[in-house]
Short mmCIF file of C-alpha atoms in Angstrom, two decimals:
data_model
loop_
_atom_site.label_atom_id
_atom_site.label_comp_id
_atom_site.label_asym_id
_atom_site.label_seq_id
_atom_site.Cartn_x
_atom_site.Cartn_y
_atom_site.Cartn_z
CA UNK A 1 0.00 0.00 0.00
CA UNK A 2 2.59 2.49 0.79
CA UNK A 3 4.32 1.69 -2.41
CA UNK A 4 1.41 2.69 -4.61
CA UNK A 5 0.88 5.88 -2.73
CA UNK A 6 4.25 6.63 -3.48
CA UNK A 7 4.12 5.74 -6.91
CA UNK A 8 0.76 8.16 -6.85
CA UNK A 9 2.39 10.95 -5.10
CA UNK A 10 5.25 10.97 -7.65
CA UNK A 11 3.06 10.52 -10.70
CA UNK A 12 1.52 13.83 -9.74
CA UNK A 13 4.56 15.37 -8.96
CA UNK A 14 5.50 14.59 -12.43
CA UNK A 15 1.84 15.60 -14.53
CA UNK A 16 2.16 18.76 -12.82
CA UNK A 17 4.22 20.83 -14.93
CA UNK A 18 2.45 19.62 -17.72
CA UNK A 19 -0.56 21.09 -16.50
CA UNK A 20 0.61 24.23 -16.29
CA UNK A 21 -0.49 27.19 -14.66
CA UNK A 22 -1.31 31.00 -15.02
CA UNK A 23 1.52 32.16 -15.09
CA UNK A 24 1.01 35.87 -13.71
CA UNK A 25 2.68 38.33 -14.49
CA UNK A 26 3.05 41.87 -12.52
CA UNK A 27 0.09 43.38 -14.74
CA UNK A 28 -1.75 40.63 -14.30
CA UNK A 29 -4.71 42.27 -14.60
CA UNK A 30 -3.62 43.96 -18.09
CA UNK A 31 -1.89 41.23 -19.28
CA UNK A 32 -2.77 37.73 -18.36
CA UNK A 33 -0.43 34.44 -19.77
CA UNK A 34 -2.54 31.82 -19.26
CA UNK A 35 -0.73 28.22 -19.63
CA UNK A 36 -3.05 25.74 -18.11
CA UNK A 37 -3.83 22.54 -20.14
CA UNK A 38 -5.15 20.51 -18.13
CA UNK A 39 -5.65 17.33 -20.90
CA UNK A 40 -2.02 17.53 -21.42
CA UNK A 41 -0.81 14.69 -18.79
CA UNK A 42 -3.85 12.17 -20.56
CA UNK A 43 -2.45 13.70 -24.37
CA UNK A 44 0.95 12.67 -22.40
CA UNK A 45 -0.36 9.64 -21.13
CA UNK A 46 -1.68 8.13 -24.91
CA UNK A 47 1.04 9.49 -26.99
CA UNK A 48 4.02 7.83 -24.23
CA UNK A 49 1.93 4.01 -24.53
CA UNK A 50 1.97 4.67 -28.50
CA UNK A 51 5.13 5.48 -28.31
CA UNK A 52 5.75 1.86 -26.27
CA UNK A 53 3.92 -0.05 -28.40
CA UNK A 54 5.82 1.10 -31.64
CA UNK A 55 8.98 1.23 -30.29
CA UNK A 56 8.84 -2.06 -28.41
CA UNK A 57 9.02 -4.56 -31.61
CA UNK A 58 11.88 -2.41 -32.75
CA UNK A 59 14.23 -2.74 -29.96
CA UNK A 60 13.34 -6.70 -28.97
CA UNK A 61 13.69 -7.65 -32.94
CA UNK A 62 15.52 -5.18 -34.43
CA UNK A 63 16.98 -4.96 -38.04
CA UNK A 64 18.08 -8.64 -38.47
CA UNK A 65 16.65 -8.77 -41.99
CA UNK A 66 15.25 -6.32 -45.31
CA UNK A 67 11.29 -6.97 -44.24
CA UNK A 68 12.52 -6.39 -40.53
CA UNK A 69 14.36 -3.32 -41.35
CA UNK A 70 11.75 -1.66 -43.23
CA UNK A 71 9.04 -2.25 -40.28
CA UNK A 72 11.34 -0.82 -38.27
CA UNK A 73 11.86 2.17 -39.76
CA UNK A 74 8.13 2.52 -40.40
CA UNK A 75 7.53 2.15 -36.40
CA UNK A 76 10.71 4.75 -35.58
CA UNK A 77 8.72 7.11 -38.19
CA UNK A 78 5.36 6.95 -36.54
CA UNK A 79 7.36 7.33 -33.24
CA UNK A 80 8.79 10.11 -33.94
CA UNK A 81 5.80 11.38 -35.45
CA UNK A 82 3.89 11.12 -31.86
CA UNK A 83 6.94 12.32 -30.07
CA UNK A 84 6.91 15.64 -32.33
CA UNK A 85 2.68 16.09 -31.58
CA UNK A 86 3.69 15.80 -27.74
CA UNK A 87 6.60 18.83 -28.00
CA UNK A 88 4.71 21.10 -30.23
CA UNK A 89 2.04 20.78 -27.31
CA UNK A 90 3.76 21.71 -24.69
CA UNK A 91 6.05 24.63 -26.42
CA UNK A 92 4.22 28.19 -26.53
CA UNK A 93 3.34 29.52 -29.45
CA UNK A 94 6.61 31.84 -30.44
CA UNK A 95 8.47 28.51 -30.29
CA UNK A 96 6.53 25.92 -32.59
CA UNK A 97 7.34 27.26 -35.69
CA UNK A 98 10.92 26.63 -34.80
CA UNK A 99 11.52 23.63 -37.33
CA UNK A 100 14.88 22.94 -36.42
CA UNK A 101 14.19 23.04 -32.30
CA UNK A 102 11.12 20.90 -32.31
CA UNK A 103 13.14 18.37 -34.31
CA UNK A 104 16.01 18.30 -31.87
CA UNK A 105 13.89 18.00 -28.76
CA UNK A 106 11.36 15.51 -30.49
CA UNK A 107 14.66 13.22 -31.39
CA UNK A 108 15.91 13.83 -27.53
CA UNK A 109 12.36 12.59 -26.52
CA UNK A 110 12.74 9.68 -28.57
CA UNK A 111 16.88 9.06 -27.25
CA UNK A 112 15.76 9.14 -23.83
CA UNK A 113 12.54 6.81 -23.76
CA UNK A 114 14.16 4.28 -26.16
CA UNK A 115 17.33 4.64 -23.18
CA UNK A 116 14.86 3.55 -20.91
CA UNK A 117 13.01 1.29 -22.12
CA UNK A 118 16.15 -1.02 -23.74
CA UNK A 119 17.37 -2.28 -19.84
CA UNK A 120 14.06 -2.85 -18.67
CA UNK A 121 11.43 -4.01 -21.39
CA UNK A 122 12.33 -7.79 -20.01
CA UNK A 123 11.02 -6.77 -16.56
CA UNK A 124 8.25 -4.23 -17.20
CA UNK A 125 6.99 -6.55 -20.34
CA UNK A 126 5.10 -9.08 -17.74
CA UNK A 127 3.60 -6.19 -16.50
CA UNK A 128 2.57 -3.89 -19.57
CA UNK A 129 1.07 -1.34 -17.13
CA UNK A 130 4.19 -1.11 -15.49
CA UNK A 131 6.06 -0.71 -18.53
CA UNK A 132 3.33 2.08 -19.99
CA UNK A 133 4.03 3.99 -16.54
CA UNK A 134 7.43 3.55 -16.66
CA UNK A 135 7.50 4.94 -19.89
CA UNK A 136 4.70 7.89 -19.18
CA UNK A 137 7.43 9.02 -15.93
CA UNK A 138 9.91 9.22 -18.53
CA UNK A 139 8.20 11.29 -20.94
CA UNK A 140 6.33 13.79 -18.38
CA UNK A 141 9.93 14.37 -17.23
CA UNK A 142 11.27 15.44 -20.25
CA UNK A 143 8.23 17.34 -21.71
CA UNK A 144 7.81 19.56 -18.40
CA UNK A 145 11.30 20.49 -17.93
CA UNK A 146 10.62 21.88 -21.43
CA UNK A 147 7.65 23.55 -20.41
CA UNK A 148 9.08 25.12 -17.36
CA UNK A 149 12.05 25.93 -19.00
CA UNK A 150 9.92 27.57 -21.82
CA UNK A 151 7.30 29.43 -19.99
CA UNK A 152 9.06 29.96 -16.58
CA UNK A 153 10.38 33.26 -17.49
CA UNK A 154 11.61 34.48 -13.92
CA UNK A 155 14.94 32.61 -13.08
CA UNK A 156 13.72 32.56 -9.31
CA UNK A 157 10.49 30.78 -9.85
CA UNK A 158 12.04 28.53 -11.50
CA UNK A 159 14.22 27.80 -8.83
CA UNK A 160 11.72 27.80 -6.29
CA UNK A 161 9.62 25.00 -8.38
CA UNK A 162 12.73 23.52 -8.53
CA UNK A 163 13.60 23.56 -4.83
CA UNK A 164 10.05 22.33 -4.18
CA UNK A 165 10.28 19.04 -6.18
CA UNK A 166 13.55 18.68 -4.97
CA UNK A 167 12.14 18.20 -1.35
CA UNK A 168 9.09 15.81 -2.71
CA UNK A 169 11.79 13.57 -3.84
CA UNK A 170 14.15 13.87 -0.52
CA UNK A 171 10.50 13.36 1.19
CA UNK A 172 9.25 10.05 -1.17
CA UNK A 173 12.71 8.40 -1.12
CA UNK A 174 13.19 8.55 2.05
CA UNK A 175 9.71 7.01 2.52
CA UNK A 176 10.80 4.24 -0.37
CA UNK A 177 13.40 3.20 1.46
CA UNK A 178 11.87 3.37 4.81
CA UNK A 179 9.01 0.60 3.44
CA UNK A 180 11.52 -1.68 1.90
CA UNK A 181 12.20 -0.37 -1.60
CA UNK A 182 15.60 0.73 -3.09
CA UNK A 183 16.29 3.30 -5.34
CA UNK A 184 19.03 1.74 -7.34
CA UNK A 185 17.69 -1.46 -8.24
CA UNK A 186 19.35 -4.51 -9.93
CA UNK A 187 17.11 -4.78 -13.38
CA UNK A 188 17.85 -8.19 -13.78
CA UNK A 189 16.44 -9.17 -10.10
CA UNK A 190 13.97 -6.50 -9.29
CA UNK A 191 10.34 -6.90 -9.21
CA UNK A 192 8.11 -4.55 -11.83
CA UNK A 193 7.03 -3.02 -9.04
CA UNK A 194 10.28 -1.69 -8.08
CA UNK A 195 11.85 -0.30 -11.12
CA UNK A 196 8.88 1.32 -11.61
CA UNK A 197 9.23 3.19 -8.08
CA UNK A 198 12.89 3.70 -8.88
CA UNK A 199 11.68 5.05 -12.32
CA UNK A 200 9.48 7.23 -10.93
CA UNK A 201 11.84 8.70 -8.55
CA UNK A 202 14.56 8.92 -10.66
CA UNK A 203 12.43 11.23 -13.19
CA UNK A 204 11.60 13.58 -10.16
CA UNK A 205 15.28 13.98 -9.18
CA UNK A 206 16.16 14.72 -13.44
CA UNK A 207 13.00 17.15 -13.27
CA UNK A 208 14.20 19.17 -10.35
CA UNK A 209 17.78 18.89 -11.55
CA UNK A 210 16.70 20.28 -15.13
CA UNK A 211 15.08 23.17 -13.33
CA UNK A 212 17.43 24.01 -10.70
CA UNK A 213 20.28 24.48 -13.93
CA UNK A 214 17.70 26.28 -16.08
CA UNK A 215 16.87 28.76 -13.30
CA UNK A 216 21.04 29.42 -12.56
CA UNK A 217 21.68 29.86 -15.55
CA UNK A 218 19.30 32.34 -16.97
CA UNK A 219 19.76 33.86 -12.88
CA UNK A 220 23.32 34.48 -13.38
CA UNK A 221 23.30 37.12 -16.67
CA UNK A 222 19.51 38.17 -14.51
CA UNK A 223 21.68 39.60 -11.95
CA UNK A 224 24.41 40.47 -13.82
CA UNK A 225 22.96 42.66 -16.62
CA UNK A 226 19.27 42.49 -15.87
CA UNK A 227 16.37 40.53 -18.07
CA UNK A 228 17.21 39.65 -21.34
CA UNK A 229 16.21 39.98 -24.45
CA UNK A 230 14.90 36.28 -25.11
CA UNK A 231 12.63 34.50 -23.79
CA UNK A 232 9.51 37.09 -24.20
CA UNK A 233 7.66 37.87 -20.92
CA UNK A 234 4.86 36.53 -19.89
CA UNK A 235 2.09 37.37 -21.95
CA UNK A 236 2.88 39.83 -24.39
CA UNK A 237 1.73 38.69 -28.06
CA UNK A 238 4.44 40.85 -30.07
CA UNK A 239 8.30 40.42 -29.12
CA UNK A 240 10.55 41.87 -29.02
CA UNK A 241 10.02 45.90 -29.02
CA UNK A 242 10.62 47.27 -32.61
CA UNK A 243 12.04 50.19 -33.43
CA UNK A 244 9.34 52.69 -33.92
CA UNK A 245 7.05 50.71 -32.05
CA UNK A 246 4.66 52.51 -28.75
CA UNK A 247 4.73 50.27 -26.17
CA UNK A 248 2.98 50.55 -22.14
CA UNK A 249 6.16 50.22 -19.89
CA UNK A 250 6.53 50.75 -16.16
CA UNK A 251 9.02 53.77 -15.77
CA UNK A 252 10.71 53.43 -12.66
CA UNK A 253 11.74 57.29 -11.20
CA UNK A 254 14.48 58.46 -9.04
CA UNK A 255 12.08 58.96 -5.97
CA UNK A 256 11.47 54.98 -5.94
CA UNK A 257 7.90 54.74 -7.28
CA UNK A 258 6.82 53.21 -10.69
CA UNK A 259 4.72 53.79 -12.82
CA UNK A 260 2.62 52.83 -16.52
CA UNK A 261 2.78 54.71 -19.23
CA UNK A 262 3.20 54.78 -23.15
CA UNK A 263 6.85 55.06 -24.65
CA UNK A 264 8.44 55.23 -27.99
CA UNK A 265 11.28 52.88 -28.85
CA UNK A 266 14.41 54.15 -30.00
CA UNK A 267 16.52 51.55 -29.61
CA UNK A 268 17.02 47.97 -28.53
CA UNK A 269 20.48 46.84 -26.82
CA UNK A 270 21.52 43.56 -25.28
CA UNK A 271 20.30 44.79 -21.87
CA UNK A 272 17.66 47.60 -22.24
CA UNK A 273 15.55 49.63 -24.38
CA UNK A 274 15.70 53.11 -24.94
CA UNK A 275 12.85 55.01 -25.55
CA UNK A 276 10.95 58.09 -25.17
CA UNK A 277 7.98 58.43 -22.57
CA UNK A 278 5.05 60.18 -22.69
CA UNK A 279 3.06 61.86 -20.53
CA UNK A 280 -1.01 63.39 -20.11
CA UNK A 281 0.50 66.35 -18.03
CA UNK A 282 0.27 69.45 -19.87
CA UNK A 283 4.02 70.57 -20.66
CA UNK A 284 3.74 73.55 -22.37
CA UNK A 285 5.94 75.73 -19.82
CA UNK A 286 8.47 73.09 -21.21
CA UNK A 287 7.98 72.61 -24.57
CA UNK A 288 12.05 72.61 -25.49
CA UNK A 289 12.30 69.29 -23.43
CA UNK A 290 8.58 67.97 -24.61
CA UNK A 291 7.33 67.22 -27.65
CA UNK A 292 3.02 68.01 -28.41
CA UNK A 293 1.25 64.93 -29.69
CA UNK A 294 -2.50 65.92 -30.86
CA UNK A 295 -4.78 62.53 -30.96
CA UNK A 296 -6.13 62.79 -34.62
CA UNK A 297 -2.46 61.97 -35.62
CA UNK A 298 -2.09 59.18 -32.77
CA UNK A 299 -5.61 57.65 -33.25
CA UNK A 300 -5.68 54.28 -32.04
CA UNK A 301 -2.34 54.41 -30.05
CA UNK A 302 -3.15 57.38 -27.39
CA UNK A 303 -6.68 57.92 -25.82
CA UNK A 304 -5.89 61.76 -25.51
CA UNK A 305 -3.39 64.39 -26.33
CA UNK A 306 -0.11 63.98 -24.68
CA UNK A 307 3.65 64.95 -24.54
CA UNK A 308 6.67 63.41 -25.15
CA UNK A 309 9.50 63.79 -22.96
CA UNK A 310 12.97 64.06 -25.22
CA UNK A 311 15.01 62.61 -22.69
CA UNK A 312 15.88 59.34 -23.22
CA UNK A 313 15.30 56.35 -20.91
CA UNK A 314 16.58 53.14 -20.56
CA UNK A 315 13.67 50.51 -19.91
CA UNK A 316 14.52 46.78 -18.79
CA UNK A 317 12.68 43.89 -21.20
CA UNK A 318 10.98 42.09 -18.30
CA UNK A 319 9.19 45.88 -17.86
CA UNK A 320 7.27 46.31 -21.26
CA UNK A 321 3.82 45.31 -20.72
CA UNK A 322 1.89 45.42 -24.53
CA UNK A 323 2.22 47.05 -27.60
CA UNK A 324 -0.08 50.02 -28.33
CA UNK A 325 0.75 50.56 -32.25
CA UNK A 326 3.13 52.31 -34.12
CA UNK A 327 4.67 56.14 -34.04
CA UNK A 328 3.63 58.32 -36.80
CA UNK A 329 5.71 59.05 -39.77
CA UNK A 330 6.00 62.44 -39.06
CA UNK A 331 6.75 62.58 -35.55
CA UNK A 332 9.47 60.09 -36.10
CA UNK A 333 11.01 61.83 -38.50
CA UNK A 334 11.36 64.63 -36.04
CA UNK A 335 12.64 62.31 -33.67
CA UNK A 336 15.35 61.29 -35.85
CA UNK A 337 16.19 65.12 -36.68
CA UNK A 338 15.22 66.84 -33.33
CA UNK A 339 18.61 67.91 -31.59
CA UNK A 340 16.47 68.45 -28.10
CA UNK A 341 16.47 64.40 -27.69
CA UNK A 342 19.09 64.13 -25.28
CA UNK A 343 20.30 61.53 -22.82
CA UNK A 344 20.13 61.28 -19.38
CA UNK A 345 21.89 63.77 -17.44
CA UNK A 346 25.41 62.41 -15.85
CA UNK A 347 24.28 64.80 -12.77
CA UNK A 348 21.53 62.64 -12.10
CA UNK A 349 22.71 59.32 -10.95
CA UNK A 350 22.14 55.68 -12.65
CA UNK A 351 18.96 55.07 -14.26
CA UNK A 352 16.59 53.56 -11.90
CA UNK A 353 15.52 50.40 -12.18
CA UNK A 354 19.02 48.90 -12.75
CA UNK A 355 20.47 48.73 -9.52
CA UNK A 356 21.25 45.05 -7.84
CA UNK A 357 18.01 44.83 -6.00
CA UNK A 358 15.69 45.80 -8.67
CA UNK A 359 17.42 42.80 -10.53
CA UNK A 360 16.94 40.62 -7.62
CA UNK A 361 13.23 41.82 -7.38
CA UNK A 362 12.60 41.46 -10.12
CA UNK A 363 13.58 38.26 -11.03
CA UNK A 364 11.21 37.15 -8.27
CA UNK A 365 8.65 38.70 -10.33
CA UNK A 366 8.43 41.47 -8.11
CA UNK A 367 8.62 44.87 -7.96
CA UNK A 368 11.40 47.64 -5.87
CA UNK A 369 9.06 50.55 -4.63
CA UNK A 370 5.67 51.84 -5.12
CA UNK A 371 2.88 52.12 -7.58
CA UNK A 372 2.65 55.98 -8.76
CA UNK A 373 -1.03 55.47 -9.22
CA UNK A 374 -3.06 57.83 -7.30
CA UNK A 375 -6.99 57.49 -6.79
CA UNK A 376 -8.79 61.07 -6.43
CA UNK A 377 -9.30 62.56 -3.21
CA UNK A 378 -12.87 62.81 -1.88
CA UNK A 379 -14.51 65.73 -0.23
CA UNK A 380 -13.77 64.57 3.18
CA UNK A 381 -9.96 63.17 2.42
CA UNK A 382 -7.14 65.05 3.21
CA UNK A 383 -4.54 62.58 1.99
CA UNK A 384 -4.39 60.99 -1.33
CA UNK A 385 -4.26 57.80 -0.97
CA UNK A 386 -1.42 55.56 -3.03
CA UNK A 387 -2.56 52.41 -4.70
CA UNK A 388 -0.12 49.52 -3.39
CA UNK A 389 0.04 46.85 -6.84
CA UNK A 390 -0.14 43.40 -5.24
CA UNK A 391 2.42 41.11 -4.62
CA UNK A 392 2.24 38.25 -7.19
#
């Protein structure tokens, strides 16, 4: 009895990530990245005992003869087939029309169940639900450490997903062993039931390994240089920022508060984007350092007329939220002749948003500071009261 709840616990532990989740982002409310499938672990579940049943004939008979060779190759091409169907369902969108990485992970897929399966198809073949389990464990493995890798776009997440599966496997191996089971079984002496435990397990430990790696090493540039450039973030349906392009961003300012509002690319660098803001405060005591922008001429990208502030400012990737539409013709062609676009002034300190703990913030999918947002005072209010975004 304890043997199948372990076998139960880690079977979940390992449908999980294919499942998926909402992934939310720090607008969640402007931007949602849903990622839930919840009929991906039984898609999972059909295409891993296909996958079994062609690829078992292959690897007990082989290619011993020219009518054996060519079923084999027929069964390897329907294998790989399935195996392709079960990437392309777990990859988000910006990545299945990537030919050449679908076909490298769906031959990986393929590499790593046929591993498996060649040492124990003797043992789990008495037992062919065994053997489609074993096989499932394998394939759940491999397909959600690609989905997590894929969609997990904040390297600490990551980690903590990864931290938490690492401690359902310290928890259920401990219990294995504790009941009577090993964890490094003998194939050619074990029971079913015990490589299929030690399966299972095994699987877990790869997941949580595959995580842990992914998470340090998209951390380690994170902290180093701040979000890059690829993978998009959560959400957003056009990557990455053109040139040209009006975007909603949060601006982070020097007095630690944050805030949303439209910008104008510039330019894109490893790092950050530089673009333009703009603003609904009237500007016109100012208008060397702001540009006018009437609405009839940004119809469809601004709700009302606005200003541009000429000094440029450096935006982080993870901070871009949508894209509103594209600048006008003529006001980019100012832009690109203007002299009053100017940088940031030297007297003024680093940009915010770039320091260390921003970084680390932020790769938590949090946010350093407070939401700029005010709500309108009421008669009887003295104070205006600051909208505090939520924690997420």
């Amino acid at each position: 009895m304890q043997a199948i709840l372990a076998g139960a616990v880690l079977l979940v532990c390992l449908s999980t990530p294919l499942m998926g989740g909402k992934q939310r982002p720090r607008k969640w409310s402007k931007r949602l990245a849903p990622e839930s499938s919840a009929g991906a672990p039984l898609a999972v579940g059909l295409g891993s005992w296909a996958m079994w049943v062609l690829m078992f004939p292959v690897l007990r008979v082989g290619f011993t003869g020219t009518r054996d060779a060519w079923i084999g190759v027929a069964l390897l091409v329907l294998c790989v087939l399935i195996a392709r169907l079960m990437v392309r369902m777990v990859a988000p969108a910006r990545l299945k029309g990537s030919r050449m990485l679908v076909a490298a992970r769906t031959v990986g897929l393929c590499c790593v169940v046929a591993g498996v399966m060649a040492p124990l198809d003797a043992e789990v073949d008495k037992q062919p639900m065994a053997g489609m389990t074993v096989i499932y464990a394998t394939t759940a493995a491999v397909l959600g450490l690609m989905r997590i890798v894929d969609h997990g776009y904040f390297p600490l997440v990551v980690l903590r997903k990864a931290l938490w599966k690492a401690f359902l496997a310290v928890v259920t191996g401990y219990w294995i062993q504790h009941t009577g089971g090993t964890l490094v079984p003998d194939p050619d002496h074990a029971t079913a039931g015990t490589l299929l435990l030690a399966v299972l397990w095994w699987s877990l430990v790869v997941l949580s390994a595959g995580c842990a790696v992914a998470a340090a090493v998209r951390l380690v540039p994170w902290l180093r240089a701040g979000p890059p450039a690829h993978p998009a973030p959560p959400g957003v349906t056009s990557w990455p920022p053109a040139i040209g392009d009006v975007w909603t961003a949060e601006l982070n300012y020097d007095d630690n508060t944050y805030k949303e509002r439209p910008v104008v690319v510039l330019e894109r660098t490893p790092g950050f984007v530089r673009v333009l803001g703009v603003t609904s405060v009237d500007q016109s005591a100012r208008r060397r350092a702001y540009l006018k922008l009437r609405l009839p001429e940004w119809e469809g990208v601004l709700t009302k007329d606005s200003w541009l502030n000429l000094e440029i400012v450096h935006v982080p990737y993870s901070d871009f939220l949508w894209r509103r539409g594209e600048c006008p013709g003529r006001v980019w062609d100012v832009l690109c002749t203007k002299a009053d676009v100017r940088e940031r002034s030297a007297k003024a300190g680093p940009a915010p948003g770039f320091t260390f703990r921003y970084r680390l913030r932020s790769a938590m999918n949090a946010h350093v500071g407070r939401d700029a947002r005010v709500v309108r005072a009421r008669a009887d209010s003295r104070v205006r009261r600051v909208w505090a975004r939520e924690k997420v």
